[in-house]
mmCIF file of C-alpha atoms in Angstrom:
data_model
loop_
_atom_site.group_PDB
_atom_site.id
_atom_site.type_symbol
_atom_site.label_atom_id
_atom_site.label_comp_id
_atom_site.label_asym_id
_atom_site.label_seq_id
_atom_site.Cartn_x
_atom_site.Cartn_y
_atom_site.Cartn_z
ATOM 1 C CA MET K 297 147.833 143.995 308.354
ATOM 2 C CA ARG K 298 146.743 142.386 305.117
ATOM 3 C CA TYR K 299 145.686 144.115 301.945
ATOM 4 C CA ALA K 300 143.608 142.802 299.072
ATOM 5 C CA TYR K 301 142.945 144.249 295.636
ATOM 6 C CA ILE K 302 140.255 142.980 293.253
ATOM 7 C CA SER K 303 140.622 143.307 289.471
ATOM 8 C CA LYS K 304 139.201 141.827 286.335
ATOM 9 C CA ALA K 305 140.704 138.461 285.430
ATOM 10 C CA SER K 306 140.861 136.387 282.282
ATOM 11 C CA ALA K 307 139.158 133.016 282.132
ATOM 12 C CA LYS K 308 142.377 131.648 280.590
ATOM 13 C CA GLU K 309 144.516 132.410 283.652
ATOM 14 C CA SER K 310 145.859 129.304 285.353
ATOM 15 C CA ARG K 311 144.277 127.904 288.504
ATOM 16 C CA GLU K 312 146.351 125.868 290.928
ATOM 17 C CA LYS K 313 144.040 124.602 293.687
ATOM 18 C CA TRP K 314 140.558 125.104 295.074
ATOM 19 C CA LEU K 315 140.217 128.003 297.444
ATOM 20 C CA ARG K 316 139.975 127.068 301.102
ATOM 21 C CA ILE K 317 139.539 129.329 304.157
ATOM 22 C CA ASN K 318 140.851 128.052 307.461
ATOM 23 C CA ASP K 319 141.471 124.780 305.601
ATOM 24 C CA LYS K 320 137.747 124.474 304.873
ATOM 25 C CA GLY K 321 135.625 124.809 301.749
ATOM 26 C CA ILE K 322 133.391 127.782 301.093
ATOM 27 C CA GLY K 323 130.137 127.107 302.896
ATOM 28 C CA PHE K 324 128.683 130.442 303.960
ATOM 29 C CA LEU K 325 127.206 131.368 300.548
ATOM 30 C CA LEU K 326 123.931 129.976 299.226
ATOM 31 C CA ALA K 327 124.140 126.712 297.272
ATOM 32 C CA PRO K 328 122.862 128.166 293.923
ATOM 33 C CA ILE K 329 125.705 130.693 293.959
ATOM 34 C CA LEU K 330 128.302 128.057 294.774
ATOM 35 C CA ARG K 331 126.999 125.700 292.052
ATOM 36 C CA SER K 332 127.682 128.322 289.388
ATOM 37 C CA ALA K 333 130.956 129.574 290.919
ATOM 38 C CA SER K 334 134.591 128.594 290.674
ATOM 39 C CA PHE K 335 137.022 129.638 293.456
ATOM 40 C CA THR K 336 140.724 128.766 293.175
ATOM 41 C CA GLU K 337 143.978 130.097 294.611
ATOM 42 C CA SER K 338 147.683 129.912 293.998
ATOM 43 C CA HIS K 339 149.833 127.579 296.086
ATOM 44 C CA ASP K 340 151.144 130.431 298.195
ATOM 45 C CA GLY K 341 147.590 131.760 298.700
ATOM 46 C CA LYS K 342 148.458 135.261 297.462
ATOM 47 C CA ILE K 343 146.344 135.095 294.262
ATOM 48 C CA TRP K 344 142.680 134.096 294.096
ATOM 49 C CA HIS K 345 140.723 133.463 290.939
ATOM 50 C CA LEU K 346 136.999 133.871 291.448
ATOM 51 C CA GLY K 347 134.464 132.942 288.753
ATOM 52 C CA PHE K 348 130.826 133.883 289.300
ATOM 53 C CA PHE K 349 127.681 132.886 287.340
ATOM 54 C CA GLN K 350 129.510 130.267 285.276
ATOM 55 C CA ARG K 351 126.423 128.386 284.144
ATOM 56 C CA LYS K 352 126.836 126.348 280.979
ATOM 57 C CA PHE K 353 124.161 128.155 279.005
ATOM 58 C CA SER K 354 124.794 131.658 280.354
ATOM 59 C CA ARG K 355 125.924 134.363 277.970
ATOM 60 C CA SER K 356 129.351 135.908 278.500
ATOM 61 C CA LEU K 357 127.430 139.050 279.466
ATOM 62 C CA PHE K 358 126.718 137.440 282.854
ATOM 63 C CA LYS K 359 129.956 135.524 283.433
ATOM 64 C CA ILE K 360 132.339 137.361 285.736
ATOM 65 C CA GLU K 361 136.012 136.521 286.288
ATOM 66 C CA LEU K 362 137.829 138.303 289.119
ATOM 67 C CA LYS K 363 141.329 138.186 290.510
ATOM 68 C CA VAL K 364 142.203 138.977 294.126
ATOM 69 C CA GLU K 365 145.769 139.918 295.002
ATOM 70 C CA LEU K 366 146.720 139.570 298.691
ATOM 71 C CA SER K 367 149.778 141.337 300.080
ATOM 72 C CA ASP K 368 151.288 142.657 303.303
ATOM 73 C CA SER K 369 151.688 146.196 301.957
ATOM 74 C CA PRO K 370 149.259 148.578 300.260
ATOM 75 C CA LYS K 371 149.393 149.713 296.648
ATOM 76 C CA ALA K 372 150.368 153.242 295.801
ATOM 77 C CA PRO K 373 147.356 155.553 295.452
ATOM 78 C CA GLU K 374 147.954 156.020 291.722
ATOM 79 C CA GLU K 375 147.872 152.235 291.211
ATOM 80 C CA GLU K 376 144.479 151.807 292.852
ATOM 81 C CA ASN K 377 142.680 153.094 289.761
ATOM 82 C CA ASN K 378 143.587 149.812 288.061
ATOM 83 C CA TYR K 379 141.477 147.844 290.556
ATOM 84 C CA LEU K 380 137.742 147.370 290.967
ATOM 85 C CA ALA K 381 137.835 147.238 294.778
ATOM 86 C CA LYS K 382 140.197 147.031 297.688
ATOM 87 C CA ALA K 383 140.126 145.763 301.296
ATOM 88 C CA MET K 384 142.261 145.883 304.398
ATOM 89 C CA TRP K 385 142.366 143.637 307.431
ATOM 90 C CA LEU K 386 143.389 145.653 310.511
ATOM 91 C CA PRO K 387 144.160 143.454 313.538
ATOM 92 C CA ARG K 388 142.465 144.800 316.678
ATOM 93 C CA GLU K 389 145.728 144.536 318.555
ATOM 94 C CA GLN K 390 147.311 147.043 316.167
ATOM 95 C CA THR K 391 144.856 149.792 317.075
ATOM 96 C CA ALA K 392 145.551 151.777 320.210
ATOM 97 C CA SER K 393 142.045 153.183 320.322
ATOM 98 C CA ARG K 394 138.910 153.631 318.256
ATOM 99 C CA GLU K 395 140.306 156.941 317.104
ATOM 100 C CA ASP K 396 143.454 155.202 315.933
ATOM 101 C CA MET K 397 141.282 152.610 314.177
ATOM 102 C CA ARG K 398 139.324 155.398 312.458
ATOM 103 C CA ARG K 399 142.493 157.185 311.382
ATOM 104 C CA GLN K 400 144.139 154.093 309.873
ATOM 105 C CA ALA K 401 140.934 153.081 308.052
ATOM 106 C CA SER K 402 140.443 156.620 306.717
ATOM 107 C CA GLU K 403 143.992 156.742 305.418
ATOM 108 C CA PHE K 404 143.514 153.467 303.534
ATOM 109 C CA LEU K 405 140.059 154.245 302.146
ATOM 110 C CA ARG K 406 140.316 157.974 301.434
ATOM 111 C CA HIS K 407 144.008 158.784 301.752
ATOM 112 C CA SER K 408 142.889 161.446 304.195
ATOM 113 C CA ASN K 409 141.638 161.844 307.758
ATOM 114 C CA ALA K 410 138.066 162.709 306.765
ATOM 115 C CA LEU K 411 136.298 159.436 307.530
ATOM 116 C CA GLY K 412 134.185 159.656 310.684
ATOM 117 C CA LEU K 413 133.476 157.063 313.372
ATOM 118 C CA SER K 414 129.773 157.168 312.485
ATOM 119 C CA SER K 415 130.577 155.279 309.293
ATOM 120 C CA PHE K 416 131.803 152.224 311.253
ATOM 121 C CA LEU K 417 129.619 149.206 312.006
ATOM 122 C CA GLU K 418 130.413 147.347 315.217
ATOM 123 C CA THR K 419 129.536 143.808 314.194
ATOM 124 C CA THR K 420 130.450 142.255 317.586
ATOM 125 C CA ARG K 421 131.974 143.511 320.798
ATOM 126 C CA ASP K 422 135.555 143.536 319.448
ATOM 127 C CA ARG K 423 134.959 143.687 315.682
ATOM 128 C CA ASP K 424 134.291 146.688 313.437
ATOM 129 C CA PHE K 425 133.598 147.071 309.755
ATOM 130 C CA VAL K 426 133.523 150.079 307.465
ATOM 131 C CA THR K 427 133.022 150.435 303.711
ATOM 132 C CA ASP K 428 133.656 153.628 301.773
ATOM 133 C CA ARG K 429 134.020 154.460 298.129
ATOM 134 C CA LYS K 430 135.251 151.211 296.543
ATOM 135 C CA GLY K 431 136.940 149.691 299.567
ATOM 136 C CA LEU K 432 136.393 148.235 303.025
ATOM 137 C CA VAL K 433 138.301 147.801 306.263
ATOM 138 C CA TYR K 434 137.676 144.961 308.694
ATOM 139 C CA ILE K 435 139.011 145.366 312.224
ATOM 140 C CA SER K 436 139.325 142.128 314.203
ATOM 141 C CA ASN K 437 141.753 139.453 315.246
ATOM 142 C CA ASP K 438 140.198 136.889 312.809
ATOM 143 C CA GLU K 439 141.960 136.931 309.440
ATOM 144 C CA HIS K 440 139.896 133.985 308.189
ATOM 145 C CA GLN K 441 136.723 136.025 308.678
ATOM 146 C CA PHE K 442 138.381 138.800 306.686
ATOM 147 C CA HIS K 443 138.817 136.321 303.829
ATOM 148 C CA ARG K 444 135.103 135.481 303.965
ATOM 149 C CA ILE K 445 134.237 139.209 303.950
ATOM 150 C CA LEU K 446 136.608 139.585 301.004
ATOM 151 C CA LEU K 447 134.533 136.977 299.107
ATOM 152 C CA CYS K 448 131.380 138.969 299.935
ATOM 153 C CA LEU K 449 133.052 142.065 298.527
ATOM 154 C CA ALA K 450 134.004 140.148 295.361
ATOM 155 C CA LEU K 451 130.378 138.979 294.987
ATOM 156 C CA THR K 452 129.237 142.584 295.364
ATOM 157 C CA VAL K 453 131.670 143.632 292.625
ATOM 158 C CA ALA K 454 130.458 140.772 290.426
ATOM 159 C CA TYR K 455 126.811 141.835 290.847
ATOM 160 C CA GLY K 456 127.788 145.406 290.051
ATOM 161 C CA LYS K 457 129.708 144.359 286.915
ATOM 162 C CA VAL K 458 126.746 142.348 285.577
ATOM 163 C CA ILE K 459 124.391 145.280 286.152
ATOM 164 C CA GLN K 460 126.875 147.655 284.497
ATOM 165 C CA ARG K 461 127.212 145.383 281.470
ATOM 166 C CA CYS K 462 123.445 145.006 281.149
ATOM 167 C CA ILE K 463 122.922 148.765 281.352
ATOM 168 C CA GLU K 464 125.564 149.300 278.662
ATOM 169 C CA LYS K 465 123.897 146.633 276.525
ATOM 170 C CA LEU K 466 120.542 148.277 277.142
ATOM 171 C CA VAL K 467 121.813 151.696 276.045
ATOM 172 C CA ASP K 468 123.552 150.275 272.952
ATOM 173 C CA SER K 469 120.435 148.351 271.901
ATOM 174 C CA ILE K 470 118.258 151.436 272.321
ATOM 175 C CA ASN K 471 120.685 153.615 270.368
ATOM 176 C CA ASN K 472 120.837 151.020 267.591
ATOM 177 C CA GLY K 473 117.077 150.449 267.608
ATOM 178 C CA ASN K 474 117.673 146.739 268.172
ATOM 179 C CA PHE K 475 114.367 145.852 269.811
ATOM 180 C CA LEU K 476 114.877 142.125 269.366
ATOM 181 C CA GLU K 477 118.083 142.330 271.417
ATOM 182 C CA LEU K 478 116.243 144.362 274.066
ATOM 183 C CA SER K 479 113.543 141.744 274.335
ATOM 184 C CA LYS K 480 116.171 139.014 274.559
ATOM 185 C CA LEU K 481 118.110 140.979 277.204
ATOM 186 C CA TYR K 482 114.959 141.433 279.293
ATOM 187 C CA LYS K 483 114.276 137.694 279.318
ATOM 188 C CA GLU K 484 117.892 136.889 280.165
ATOM 189 C CA VAL K 485 117.993 139.408 283.026
ATOM 190 C CA LEU K 486 114.834 137.895 284.476
ATOM 191 C CA SER K 487 116.389 134.434 284.175
ATOM 192 C CA TYR K 488 119.623 135.693 285.763
ATOM 193 C CA ASN K 489 117.721 137.268 288.664
ATOM 194 C CA ALA K 490 115.863 134.021 289.219
ATOM 195 C CA THR K 491 118.948 131.796 289.243
ATOM 196 C CA ASP K 492 121.955 133.938 290.269
ATOM 197 C CA TYR K 493 120.905 137.196 291.872
ATOM 198 C CA PHE K 494 120.084 137.040 295.572
ATOM 199 C CA GLY K 495 119.382 139.943 297.857
ATOM 200 C CA GLN K 496 120.628 137.807 300.730
ATOM 201 C CA PRO K 497 123.297 135.406 299.371
ATOM 202 C CA VAL K 498 124.761 134.584 302.811
ATOM 203 C CA GLU K 499 123.494 131.710 304.941
ATOM 204 C CA LEU K 500 121.170 133.016 307.668
ATOM 205 C CA ASP K 501 123.209 131.529 310.525
ATOM 206 C CA ARG K 502 126.232 133.669 309.609
ATOM 207 C CA HIS K 503 125.135 136.722 311.591
ATOM 208 C CA GLU K 504 128.242 138.848 311.214
ATOM 209 C CA LEU K 505 128.542 138.098 307.496
ATOM 210 C CA LEU K 506 124.849 138.960 307.056
ATOM 211 C CA ALA K 507 125.405 142.340 308.673
ATOM 212 C CA VAL K 508 128.480 142.949 306.509
ATOM 213 C CA TRP K 509 126.610 141.946 303.346
ATOM 214 C CA LYS K 510 123.730 144.325 304.064
ATOM 215 C CA LYS K 511 126.231 147.130 304.558
ATOM 216 C CA LEU K 512 128.038 146.254 301.316
ATOM 217 C CA LYS K 513 124.983 146.013 299.084
ATOM 218 C CA THR K 514 123.609 149.249 300.533
ATOM 219 C CA HIS K 515 126.869 151.075 299.925
ATOM 220 C CA TRP K 516 127.215 149.701 296.382
ATOM 221 C CA HIS K 517 123.473 150.250 295.677
ATOM 222 C CA ILE K 518 123.195 146.768 294.261
ATOM 223 C CA ASP K 519 119.463 146.289 294.867
ATOM 224 C CA GLU K 520 118.578 149.755 293.626
ATOM 225 C CA LEU K 521 120.607 149.358 290.436
ATOM 226 C CA ASN K 522 119.196 145.904 289.756
ATOM 227 C CA ASN K 523 115.622 147.074 290.344
ATOM 228 C CA GLU K 524 116.181 150.077 288.109
ATOM 229 C CA LEU K 525 117.582 147.841 285.379
ATOM 230 C CA VAL K 526 114.609 145.476 285.600
ATOM 231 C CA GLN K 527 112.134 148.378 285.607
ATOM 232 C CA GLN K 528 113.768 149.958 282.571
ATOM 233 C CA LEU K 529 113.783 146.663 280.715
ATOM 234 C CA SER K 530 110.222 145.978 281.815
ATOM 235 C CA GLY K 531 109.069 149.362 280.530
ATOM 236 C CA ILE K 532 110.902 148.839 277.261
ATOM 237 C CA ALA K 533 109.537 145.298 277.024
ATOM 238 C CA GLU K 534 106.005 146.662 277.443
ATOM 239 C CA LEU K 535 106.730 149.256 274.770
ATOM 240 C CA ILE K 536 108.148 146.569 272.504
ATOM 241 C CA GLU K 537 105.096 144.403 273.148
ATOM 242 C CA GLU K 538 102.774 147.292 272.319
ATOM 243 C CA GLU K 539 104.744 148.006 269.146
ATOM 244 C CA ARG K 540 104.681 144.318 268.288
ATOM 245 C CA LYS K 541 100.902 144.212 268.790
ATOM 246 C CA LYS K 542 100.484 147.300 266.615
ATOM 247 C CA GLU K 543 102.727 145.759 263.993
ATOM 248 C CA ASP K 544 100.774 142.497 264.179
ATOM 249 C CA ILE K 545 97.510 144.407 263.760
ATOM 250 C CA GLN K 546 98.931 146.338 260.817
ATOM 251 C CA GLN K 547 100.232 143.137 259.288
ATOM 252 C CA ARG K 548 96.851 141.449 259.757
ATOM 253 C CA HIS K 549 95.068 144.441 258.234
ATOM 254 C CA GLN K 550 97.526 144.454 255.347
ATOM 255 C CA PHE K 551 97.082 140.712 254.955
ATOM 256 C CA TYR K 552 93.299 141.025 254.850
ATOM 257 C CA ALA K 553 93.587 143.980 252.464
ATOM 258 C CA ASN K 554 95.850 141.965 250.194
ATOM 259 C CA GLN K 555 93.491 139.010 250.443
ATOM 260 C CA ASN K 556 90.566 141.263 249.540
ATOM 261 C CA ILE K 557 92.454 142.697 246.567
ATOM 262 C CA ALA K 558 93.388 139.189 245.463
ATOM 263 C CA TRP K 559 89.773 138.066 245.886
ATOM 264 C CA GLN K 560 88.543 141.034 243.839
ATOM 265 C CA LYS K 561 91.068 140.273 241.123
ATOM 266 C CA GLU K 562 90.008 136.641 241.191
ATOM 267 C CA GLN K 563 86.351 137.687 240.953
ATOM 268 C CA GLN K 564 87.187 139.993 238.057
ATOM 269 C CA LEU K 565 89.082 137.223 236.283
ATOM 270 C CA TRP K 566 86.206 134.833 236.962
ATOM 271 C CA HIS K 567 83.732 137.366 235.574
ATOM 272 C CA GLN K 568 85.898 137.912 232.498
ATOM 273 C CA GLU K 569 86.218 134.170 231.991
ATOM 274 C CA ASN K 570 82.478 133.760 232.468
ATOM 275 C CA GLN K 571 81.809 136.470 229.887
ATOM 276 C CA ARG K 572 84.253 134.839 227.509
ATOM 277 C CA LEU K 573 82.563 131.461 227.946
ATOM 278 C CA LYS K 574 79.146 133.054 227.426
ATOM 279 C CA GLN K 575 80.388 134.726 224.265
ATOM 280 C CA LEU K 576 81.881 131.447 223.046
ATOM 281 C CA HIS K 577 78.616 129.698 223.865
ATOM 282 C CA ALA K 578 76.632 132.368 221.981
ATOM 283 C CA GLU K 579 78.945 132.092 218.992
ATOM 284 C CA GLU K 580 78.690 128.301 219.059
ATOM 285 C CA GLN K 581 74.911 128.550 219.352
ATOM 286 C CA LYS K 582 74.767 130.985 216.434
ATOM 287 C CA ARG K 583 77.049 128.802 214.347
ATOM 288 C CA PHE K 584 74.964 125.758 215.224
ATOM 289 C CA GLU K 585 71.755 127.544 214.240
ATOM 290 C CA GLN K 586 73.367 128.671 210.993
ATOM 291 C CA GLU K 587 74.437 125.106 210.281
ATOM 292 C CA ILE K 588 70.903 123.884 211.012
ATOM 293 C CA LEU K 589 69.464 126.591 208.735
ATOM 294 C CA HIS K 590 71.980 125.697 206.035
ATOM 295 C CA HIS K 591 71.106 122.043 206.434
ATOM 296 C CA LYS K 592 67.423 122.873 206.139
ATOM 297 C CA ARG K 593 68.093 124.910 203.015
ATOM 298 C CA LEU K 594 70.084 122.085 201.490
ATOM 299 C CA THR K 595 67.355 119.617 202.420
ATOM 300 C CA ASN K 596 64.659 121.830 200.951
ATOM 301 C CA ALA K 597 66.709 122.419 197.791
ATOM 302 C CA TYR K 598 67.343 118.693 197.476
ATOM 303 C CA ARG K 599 63.660 117.929 198.036
ATOM 304 C CA GLU K 600 62.632 120.622 195.527
ATOM 305 C CA GLN K 601 65.156 119.236 193.056
ATOM 306 C CA LYS K 602 63.829 115.725 193.547
ATOM 307 C CA GLU K 603 60.282 116.987 193.196
ATOM 308 C CA ALA K 604 61.235 118.919 190.047
ATOM 309 C CA GLN K 605 62.940 115.827 188.639
ATOM 310 C CA ALA K 606 59.893 113.725 189.501
ATOM 311 C CA ALA K 607 57.570 116.285 187.880
ATOM 312 C CA SER K 608 59.798 116.465 184.785
ATOM 313 C CA GLN K 609 59.890 112.689 184.603
ATOM 314 C CA GLN K 610 56.132 112.584 184.890
ATOM 315 C CA ARG K 611 55.763 115.129 182.098
ATOM 316 C CA VAL K 612 58.148 113.167 179.904
ATOM 317 C CA GLU K 613 56.231 109.991 180.572
ATOM 318 C CA ASN K 614 52.962 111.764 179.781
ATOM 319 C CA GLN K 615 54.412 113.167 176.557
ATOM 320 C CA TYR K 616 55.790 109.743 175.711
ATOM 321 C CA LYS K 617 52.337 108.275 176.165
ATOM 322 C CA LYS K 618 50.911 111.028 173.959
ATOM 323 C CA LEU K 619 53.602 110.299 171.342
ATOM 324 C CA ASN K 620 52.823 106.602 171.420
ATOM 325 C CA ILE K 621 49.182 107.356 170.908
ATOM 326 C CA ALA K 622 50.024 109.718 168.052
ATOM 327 C CA LEU K 623 52.237 107.110 166.433
ATOM 328 C CA VAL K 624 49.541 104.511 166.767
ATOM 329 C CA ILE K 625 47.029 106.855 165.193
ATOM 330 C CA ILE K 626 49.399 107.808 162.352
ATOM 331 C CA THR K 627 50.224 104.171 161.768
ATOM 332 C CA ALA K 628 46.588 103.311 161.683
ATOM 333 C CA VAL K 629 45.829 106.140 159.273
ATOM 334 C CA PHE K 630 48.636 105.254 156.933
ATOM 335 C CA THR K 631 47.693 101.621 157.114
ATOM 336 C CA ALA K 632 44.154 102.403 156.201
ATOM 337 C CA ILE K 633 45.221 104.598 153.351
ATOM 338 C CA ALA K 634 47.570 101.942 152.092
ATOM 339 C CA ALA K 635 44.915 99.315 152.368
ATOM 340 C CA LEU K 636 42.489 101.329 150.353
ATOM 341 C CA SER K 637 45.042 102.143 147.641
ATOM 342 C CA THR K 638 46.551 98.675 147.113
ATOM 343 C CA THR K 639 45.405 95.459 145.691
ATOM 344 C CA PRO K 640 45.214 92.327 147.707
ATOM 345 C CA SER K 641 48.241 90.932 146.062
ATOM 346 C CA ASP K 642 50.196 93.857 147.148
ATOM 347 C CA SER K 643 48.905 93.772 150.725
ATOM 348 C CA TYR K 644 51.414 91.337 152.084
ATOM 349 C CA LYS K 645 54.298 93.206 150.502
ATOM 350 C CA SER K 646 52.904 96.510 151.660
ATOM 351 C CA LEU K 647 52.595 95.280 155.214
ATOM 352 C CA GLN K 648 56.191 94.169 155.187
ATOM 353 C CA GLU K 649 57.316 97.552 153.976
ATOM 354 C CA TRP K 650 55.225 99.373 156.591
ATOM 355 C CA PHE K 651 56.571 97.106 159.277
ATOM 356 C CA SER K 652 60.131 97.880 158.185
ATOM 357 C CA VAL K 653 59.377 101.577 158.115
ATOM 358 C CA LEU K 654 57.806 101.486 161.553
ATOM 359 C CA THR K 655 60.687 99.483 162.956
ATOM 360 C CA ARG K 656 63.217 102.003 161.645
ATOM 361 C CA LEU K 657 61.058 104.842 162.913
ATOM 362 C CA TYR K 658 60.803 103.302 166.365
ATOM 363 C CA SER K 659 64.569 102.729 166.462
ATOM 364 C CA TRP K 660 65.216 106.353 165.465
ATOM 365 C CA VAL K 661 62.782 107.615 168.084
ATOM 366 C CA ALA K 662 64.463 105.447 170.727
ATOM 367 C CA ASN K 663 67.907 106.783 169.785
ATOM 368 C CA HIS K 664 66.707 110.413 169.700
ATOM 369 C CA ALA K 665 64.228 110.217 172.492
ATOM 370 C CA VAL K 666 65.792 112.961 174.621
ATOM 371 C CA GLU K 667 66.005 115.456 171.739
ATOM 372 C CA LEU K 668 62.574 114.465 170.590
ATOM 373 C CA TRP K 669 61.022 114.805 174.066
ATOM 374 C CA SER K 670 62.619 118.186 174.505
ATOM 375 C CA TRP K 671 61.275 119.353 171.159
ATOM 376 C CA LEU K 672 57.844 117.983 171.874
ATOM 377 C CA ILE K 673 57.803 119.610 175.361
ATOM 378 C CA SER K 674 58.774 122.946 173.856
ATOM 379 C CA HIS K 675 56.203 122.729 171.015
ATOM 380 C CA LEU K 676 53.400 120.710 172.506
ATOM 381 C CA GLY K 677 53.521 122.056 176.048
#
């Protein structure tokens, strides 16, 4: 008999050599699984380190590290709680009958005699397989095939751990209202299902392993749990998308509302500026008209002043002409009087005296012309 116990391992645990079964590499699993896996074992073959979904860009959420401990004796029942799964290889030659096979398998799986023969799958004429709770028993004379079935069990555990982690992440994100993380998780689960999750990860020509795998995934409800996870994420993703659309619509409406408010404010400012410019223009126009009116008044006053000066000058000239005429007449009168009252001998002397008098009179008039003209204007009109 051989016993195997699967537990969680650390990625830092040492690896000694690549795992080989019957001195051959692992070839019964699909190539995509093997490309993202790492299988090593200790030199004595009693410890396996199995790494699943080790893609370079995968999140740690999807990377699974398992350790398989192989031994010739079973663990105590109280120790089994520390392990994720267990398995037993029961050589056919060590079973006296099918009833003995059933009893030994039941003792290992349930620690009781309650397991019935109906739970066993006869994979070939001399090989039987049974899975119950978190363990399995393989009855045959081929220990190497047991090792391959053990890898199938480890893959089942790895699938279950990823689903469990995703469900926990889903619940935490919902409780925290982290919808961005939910959307990211949904996309990553879809990517994981496309690259790492296979409903049938065993090569089709491995008939016994195919039958064992179907039994394992049915017992562990792998497909149902994965489908439920995807459906939950899909429903949440649709809800998130609807909320995002509503938020986008609200944001667009708010944007347009803000734009409209800004446009109204801009129109109001433009109207105010337009009114201010109109007022400035009206004030400038009024000031311009006032300046023109003032200029006209100044021009008219200047013209009236010039006209008044011209009229005054004309009156002065007319009065001057009248004064000249009056002086001529007076001179003539006085000359005639003098001529009549003087003798011829005195004429020459008299003329000289009159000439002197007239000269002085003319000089005085020239020096007092302004006063004289003013007096004459006031008295003679």
